[in-house]
PDB file of C-alpha atoms and ligand atoms in Angstrom:
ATOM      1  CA  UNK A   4     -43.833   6.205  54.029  1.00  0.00           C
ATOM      2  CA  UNK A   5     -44.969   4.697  51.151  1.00  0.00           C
ATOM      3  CA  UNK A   6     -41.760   4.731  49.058  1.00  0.00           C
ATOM      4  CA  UNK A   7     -40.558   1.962  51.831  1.00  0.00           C
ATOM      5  CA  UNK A   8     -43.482  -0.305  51.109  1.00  0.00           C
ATOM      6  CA  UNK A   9     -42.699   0.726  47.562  1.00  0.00           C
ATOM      7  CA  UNK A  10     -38.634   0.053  47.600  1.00  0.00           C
ATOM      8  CA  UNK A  11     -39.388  -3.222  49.792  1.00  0.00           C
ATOM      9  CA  UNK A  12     -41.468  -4.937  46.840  1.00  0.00           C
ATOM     10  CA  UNK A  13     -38.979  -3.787  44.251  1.00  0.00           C
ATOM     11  CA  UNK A  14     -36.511  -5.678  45.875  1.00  0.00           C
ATOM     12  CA  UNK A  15     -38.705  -8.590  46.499  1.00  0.00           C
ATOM     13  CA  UNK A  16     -39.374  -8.531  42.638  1.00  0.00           C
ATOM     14  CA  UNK A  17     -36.247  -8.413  41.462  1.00  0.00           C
ATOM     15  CA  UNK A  18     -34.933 -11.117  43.560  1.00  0.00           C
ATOM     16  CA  UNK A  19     -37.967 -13.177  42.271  1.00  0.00           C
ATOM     17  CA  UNK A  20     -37.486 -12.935  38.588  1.00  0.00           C
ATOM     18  CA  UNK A  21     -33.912 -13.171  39.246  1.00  0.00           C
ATOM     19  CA  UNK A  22     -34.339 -16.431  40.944  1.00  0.00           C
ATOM     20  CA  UNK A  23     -36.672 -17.249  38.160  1.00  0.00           C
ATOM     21  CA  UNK A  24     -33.710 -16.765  35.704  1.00  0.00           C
ATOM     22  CA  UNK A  25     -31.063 -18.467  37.650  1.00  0.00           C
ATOM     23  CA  UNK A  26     -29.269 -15.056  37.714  1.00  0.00           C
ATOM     24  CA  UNK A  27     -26.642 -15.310  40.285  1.00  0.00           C
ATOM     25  CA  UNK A  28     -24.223 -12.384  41.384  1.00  0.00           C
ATOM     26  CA  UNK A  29     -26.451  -9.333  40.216  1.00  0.00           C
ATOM     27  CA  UNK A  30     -25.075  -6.381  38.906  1.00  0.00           C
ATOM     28  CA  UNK A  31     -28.028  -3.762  38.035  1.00  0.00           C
ATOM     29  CA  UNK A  32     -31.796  -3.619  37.987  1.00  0.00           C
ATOM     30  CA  UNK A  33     -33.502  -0.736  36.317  1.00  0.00           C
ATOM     31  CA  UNK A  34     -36.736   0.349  37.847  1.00  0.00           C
ATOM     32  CA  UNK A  35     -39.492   2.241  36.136  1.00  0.00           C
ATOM     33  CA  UNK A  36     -41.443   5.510  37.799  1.00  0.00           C
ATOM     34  CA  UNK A  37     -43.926   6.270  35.933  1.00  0.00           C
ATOM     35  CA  UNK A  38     -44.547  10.313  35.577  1.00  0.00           C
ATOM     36  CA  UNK A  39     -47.736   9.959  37.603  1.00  0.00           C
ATOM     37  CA  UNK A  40     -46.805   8.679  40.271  1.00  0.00           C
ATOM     38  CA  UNK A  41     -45.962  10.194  42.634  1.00  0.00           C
ATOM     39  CA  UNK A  42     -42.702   9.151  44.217  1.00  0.00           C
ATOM     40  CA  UNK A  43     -39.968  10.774  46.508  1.00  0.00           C
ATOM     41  CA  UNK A  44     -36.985   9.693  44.504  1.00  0.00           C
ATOM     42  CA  UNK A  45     -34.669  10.524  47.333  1.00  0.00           C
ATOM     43  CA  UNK A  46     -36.589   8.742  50.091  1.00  0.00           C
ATOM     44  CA  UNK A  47     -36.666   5.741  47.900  1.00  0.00           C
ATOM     45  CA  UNK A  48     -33.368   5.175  47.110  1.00  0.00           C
ATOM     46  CA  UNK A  49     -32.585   5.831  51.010  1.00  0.00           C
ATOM     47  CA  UNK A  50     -34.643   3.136  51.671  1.00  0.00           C
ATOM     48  CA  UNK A  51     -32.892   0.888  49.507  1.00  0.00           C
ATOM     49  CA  UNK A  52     -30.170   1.206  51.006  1.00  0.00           C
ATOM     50  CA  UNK A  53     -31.443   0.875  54.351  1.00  0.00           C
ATOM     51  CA  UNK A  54     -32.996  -2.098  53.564  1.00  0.00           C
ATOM     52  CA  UNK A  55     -30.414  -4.058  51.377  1.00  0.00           C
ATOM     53  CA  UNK A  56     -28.657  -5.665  54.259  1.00  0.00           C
ATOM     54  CA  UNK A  57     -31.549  -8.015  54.975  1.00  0.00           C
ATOM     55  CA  UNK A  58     -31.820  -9.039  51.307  1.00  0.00           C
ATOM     56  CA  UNK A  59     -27.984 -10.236  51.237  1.00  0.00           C
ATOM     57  CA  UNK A  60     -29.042 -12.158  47.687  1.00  0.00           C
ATOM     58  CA  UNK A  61     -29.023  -8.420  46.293  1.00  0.00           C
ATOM     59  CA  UNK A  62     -25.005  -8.674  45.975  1.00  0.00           C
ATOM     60  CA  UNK A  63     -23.820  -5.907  44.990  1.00  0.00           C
ATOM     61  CA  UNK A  64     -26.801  -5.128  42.792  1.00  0.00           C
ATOM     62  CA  UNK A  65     -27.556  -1.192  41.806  1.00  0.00           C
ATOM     63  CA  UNK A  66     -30.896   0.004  40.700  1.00  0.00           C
ATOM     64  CA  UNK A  67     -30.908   2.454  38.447  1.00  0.00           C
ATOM     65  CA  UNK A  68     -34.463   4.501  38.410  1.00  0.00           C
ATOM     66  CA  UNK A  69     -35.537   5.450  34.643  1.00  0.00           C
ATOM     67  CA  UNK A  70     -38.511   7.961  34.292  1.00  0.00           C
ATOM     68  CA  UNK A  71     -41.501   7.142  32.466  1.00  0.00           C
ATOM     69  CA  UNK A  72     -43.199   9.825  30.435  1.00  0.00           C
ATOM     70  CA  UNK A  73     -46.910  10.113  31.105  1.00  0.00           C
ATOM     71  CA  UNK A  74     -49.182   9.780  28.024  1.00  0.00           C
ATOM     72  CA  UNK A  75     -52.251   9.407  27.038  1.00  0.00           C
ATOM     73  CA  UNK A  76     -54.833   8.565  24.055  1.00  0.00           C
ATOM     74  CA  UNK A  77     -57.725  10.575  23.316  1.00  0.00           C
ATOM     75  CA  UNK A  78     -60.724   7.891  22.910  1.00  0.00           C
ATOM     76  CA  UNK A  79     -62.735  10.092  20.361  1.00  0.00           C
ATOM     77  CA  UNK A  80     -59.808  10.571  18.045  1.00  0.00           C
ATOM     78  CA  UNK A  81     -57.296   8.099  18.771  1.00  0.00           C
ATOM     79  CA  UNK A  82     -54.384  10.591  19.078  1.00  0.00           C
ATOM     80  CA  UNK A  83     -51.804  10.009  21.615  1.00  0.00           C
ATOM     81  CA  UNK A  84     -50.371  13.235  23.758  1.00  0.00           C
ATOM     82  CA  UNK A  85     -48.196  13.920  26.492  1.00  0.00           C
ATOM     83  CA  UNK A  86     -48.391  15.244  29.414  1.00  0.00           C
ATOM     84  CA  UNK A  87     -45.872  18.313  28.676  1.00  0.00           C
ATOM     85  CA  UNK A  88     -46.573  20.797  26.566  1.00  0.00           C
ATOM     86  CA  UNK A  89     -50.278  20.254  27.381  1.00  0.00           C
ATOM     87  CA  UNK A  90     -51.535  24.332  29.261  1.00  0.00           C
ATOM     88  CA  UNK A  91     -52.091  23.746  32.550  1.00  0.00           C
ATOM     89  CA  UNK A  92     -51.499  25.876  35.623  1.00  0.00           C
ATOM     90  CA  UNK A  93     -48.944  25.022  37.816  1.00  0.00           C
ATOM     91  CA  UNK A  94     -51.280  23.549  40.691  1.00  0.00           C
ATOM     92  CA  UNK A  95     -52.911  21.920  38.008  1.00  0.00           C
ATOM     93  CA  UNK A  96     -49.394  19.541  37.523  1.00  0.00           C
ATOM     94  CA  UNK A  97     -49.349  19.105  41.125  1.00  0.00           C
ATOM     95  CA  UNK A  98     -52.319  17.715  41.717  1.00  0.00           C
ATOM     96  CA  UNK A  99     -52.367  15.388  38.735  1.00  0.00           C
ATOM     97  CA  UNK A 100     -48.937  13.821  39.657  1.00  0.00           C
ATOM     98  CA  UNK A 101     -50.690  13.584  43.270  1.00  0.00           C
ATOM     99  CA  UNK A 102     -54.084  12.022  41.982  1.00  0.00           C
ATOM    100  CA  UNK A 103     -53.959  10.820  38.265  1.00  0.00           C
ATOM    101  CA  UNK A 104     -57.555   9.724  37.998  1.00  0.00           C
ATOM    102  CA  UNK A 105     -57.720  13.896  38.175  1.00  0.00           C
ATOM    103  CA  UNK A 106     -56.361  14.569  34.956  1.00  0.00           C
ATOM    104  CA  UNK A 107     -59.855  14.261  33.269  1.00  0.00           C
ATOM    105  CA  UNK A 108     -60.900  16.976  35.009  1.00  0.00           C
ATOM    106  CA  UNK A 109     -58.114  19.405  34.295  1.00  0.00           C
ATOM    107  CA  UNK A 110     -56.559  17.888  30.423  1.00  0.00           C
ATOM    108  CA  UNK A 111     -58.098  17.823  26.970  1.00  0.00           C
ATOM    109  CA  UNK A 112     -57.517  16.101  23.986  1.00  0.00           C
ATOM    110  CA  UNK A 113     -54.844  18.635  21.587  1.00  0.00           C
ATOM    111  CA  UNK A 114     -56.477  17.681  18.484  1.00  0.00           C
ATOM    112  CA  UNK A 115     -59.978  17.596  19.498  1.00  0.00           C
ATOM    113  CA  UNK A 116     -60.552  18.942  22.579  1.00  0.00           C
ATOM    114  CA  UNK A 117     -62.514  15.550  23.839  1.00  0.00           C
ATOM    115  CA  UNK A 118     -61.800  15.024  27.934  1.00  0.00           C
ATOM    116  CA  UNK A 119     -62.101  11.132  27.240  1.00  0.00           C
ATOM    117  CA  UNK A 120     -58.535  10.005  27.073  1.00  0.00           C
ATOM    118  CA  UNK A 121     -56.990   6.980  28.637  1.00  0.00           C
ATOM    119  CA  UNK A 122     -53.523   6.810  30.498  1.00  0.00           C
ATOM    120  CA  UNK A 123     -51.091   4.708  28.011  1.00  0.00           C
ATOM    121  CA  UNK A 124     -47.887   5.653  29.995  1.00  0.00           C
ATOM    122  CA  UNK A 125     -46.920   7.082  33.137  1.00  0.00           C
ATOM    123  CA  UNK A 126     -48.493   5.109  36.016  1.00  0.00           C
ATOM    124  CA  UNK A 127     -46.895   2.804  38.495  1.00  0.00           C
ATOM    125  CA  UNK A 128     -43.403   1.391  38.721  1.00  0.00           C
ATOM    126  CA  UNK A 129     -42.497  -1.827  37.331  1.00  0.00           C
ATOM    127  CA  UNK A 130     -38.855  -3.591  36.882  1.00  0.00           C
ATOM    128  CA  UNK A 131     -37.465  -3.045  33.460  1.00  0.00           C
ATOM    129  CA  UNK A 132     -34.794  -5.341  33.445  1.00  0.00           C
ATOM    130  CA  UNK A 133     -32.287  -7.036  35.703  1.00  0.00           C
ATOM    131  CA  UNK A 134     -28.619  -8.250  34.573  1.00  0.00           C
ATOM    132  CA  UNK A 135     -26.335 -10.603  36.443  1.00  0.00           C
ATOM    133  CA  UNK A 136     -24.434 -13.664  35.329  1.00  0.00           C
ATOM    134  CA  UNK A 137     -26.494 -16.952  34.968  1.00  0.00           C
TER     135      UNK A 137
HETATM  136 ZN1   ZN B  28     -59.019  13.730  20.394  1.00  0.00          ZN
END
């Protein structure tokens, strides 16, 4: 149920910033999903539609939902690496887009092999932009 909770305060964001921009008549938001999180695409965009007719401000407003690569940057060597092309076992992916603190446990650095990385990319959704007429 999450992607509700999730699709609610997306809305509520963009209606904020557009309001904050004296945007009137909307036309398209973009939303960001990070790789990492993980997020049923379908159910989301159901419940945006389910729950646009109580945000009537929305107009006619589409949301388009961009994917954000995961990546990270190895804090021994400073090299930044994706989360493809890394070996890992198929149960391995699942469970990192499930829990991403996980990835520690199951990644290592390509150049040096260190497991202390941080996550640059990849987490969380945030708005990426919103256009409408001012
Ligand atoms: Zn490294």
């Amino acid at each position: 149920m999450h992607e509700w909770a999730l699709a609610e305060s997306v809305i509520r964001t963009v209606l904020e910033h557009a309001g904050a921009r004296n945007l009137k008549r909307l036309s398209e938001a973009g939303v960001v999903f990070g790789e990492l999180q993980a997020i049923d695409k379908d159910i989301f965009t159901f419940a945006l539609q389910q729950l646009r007719p109580q945000f009537p401000a929305l107009g006619r407003c589409r949301f388009k939902i961009i994917k954000e690569p995961a990546s990270f940057r190895c804090r021994a060597c400073s090299r930044e690496f994706p989360l493809n092309g890394l070996r890992r076992t198929k149960d391995e992916s699942e469970f990192i887009h499930f829990v991403p603190e996980m990835a520690h446990t199951f990644l290592k650095c390509p150049g040096c092999a260190s497991p202390d990385f941080e996550i640059i990319a990849g987490r969380g959704v945030h708005i990426s932009y919103i256009k409408g007429d001012e």
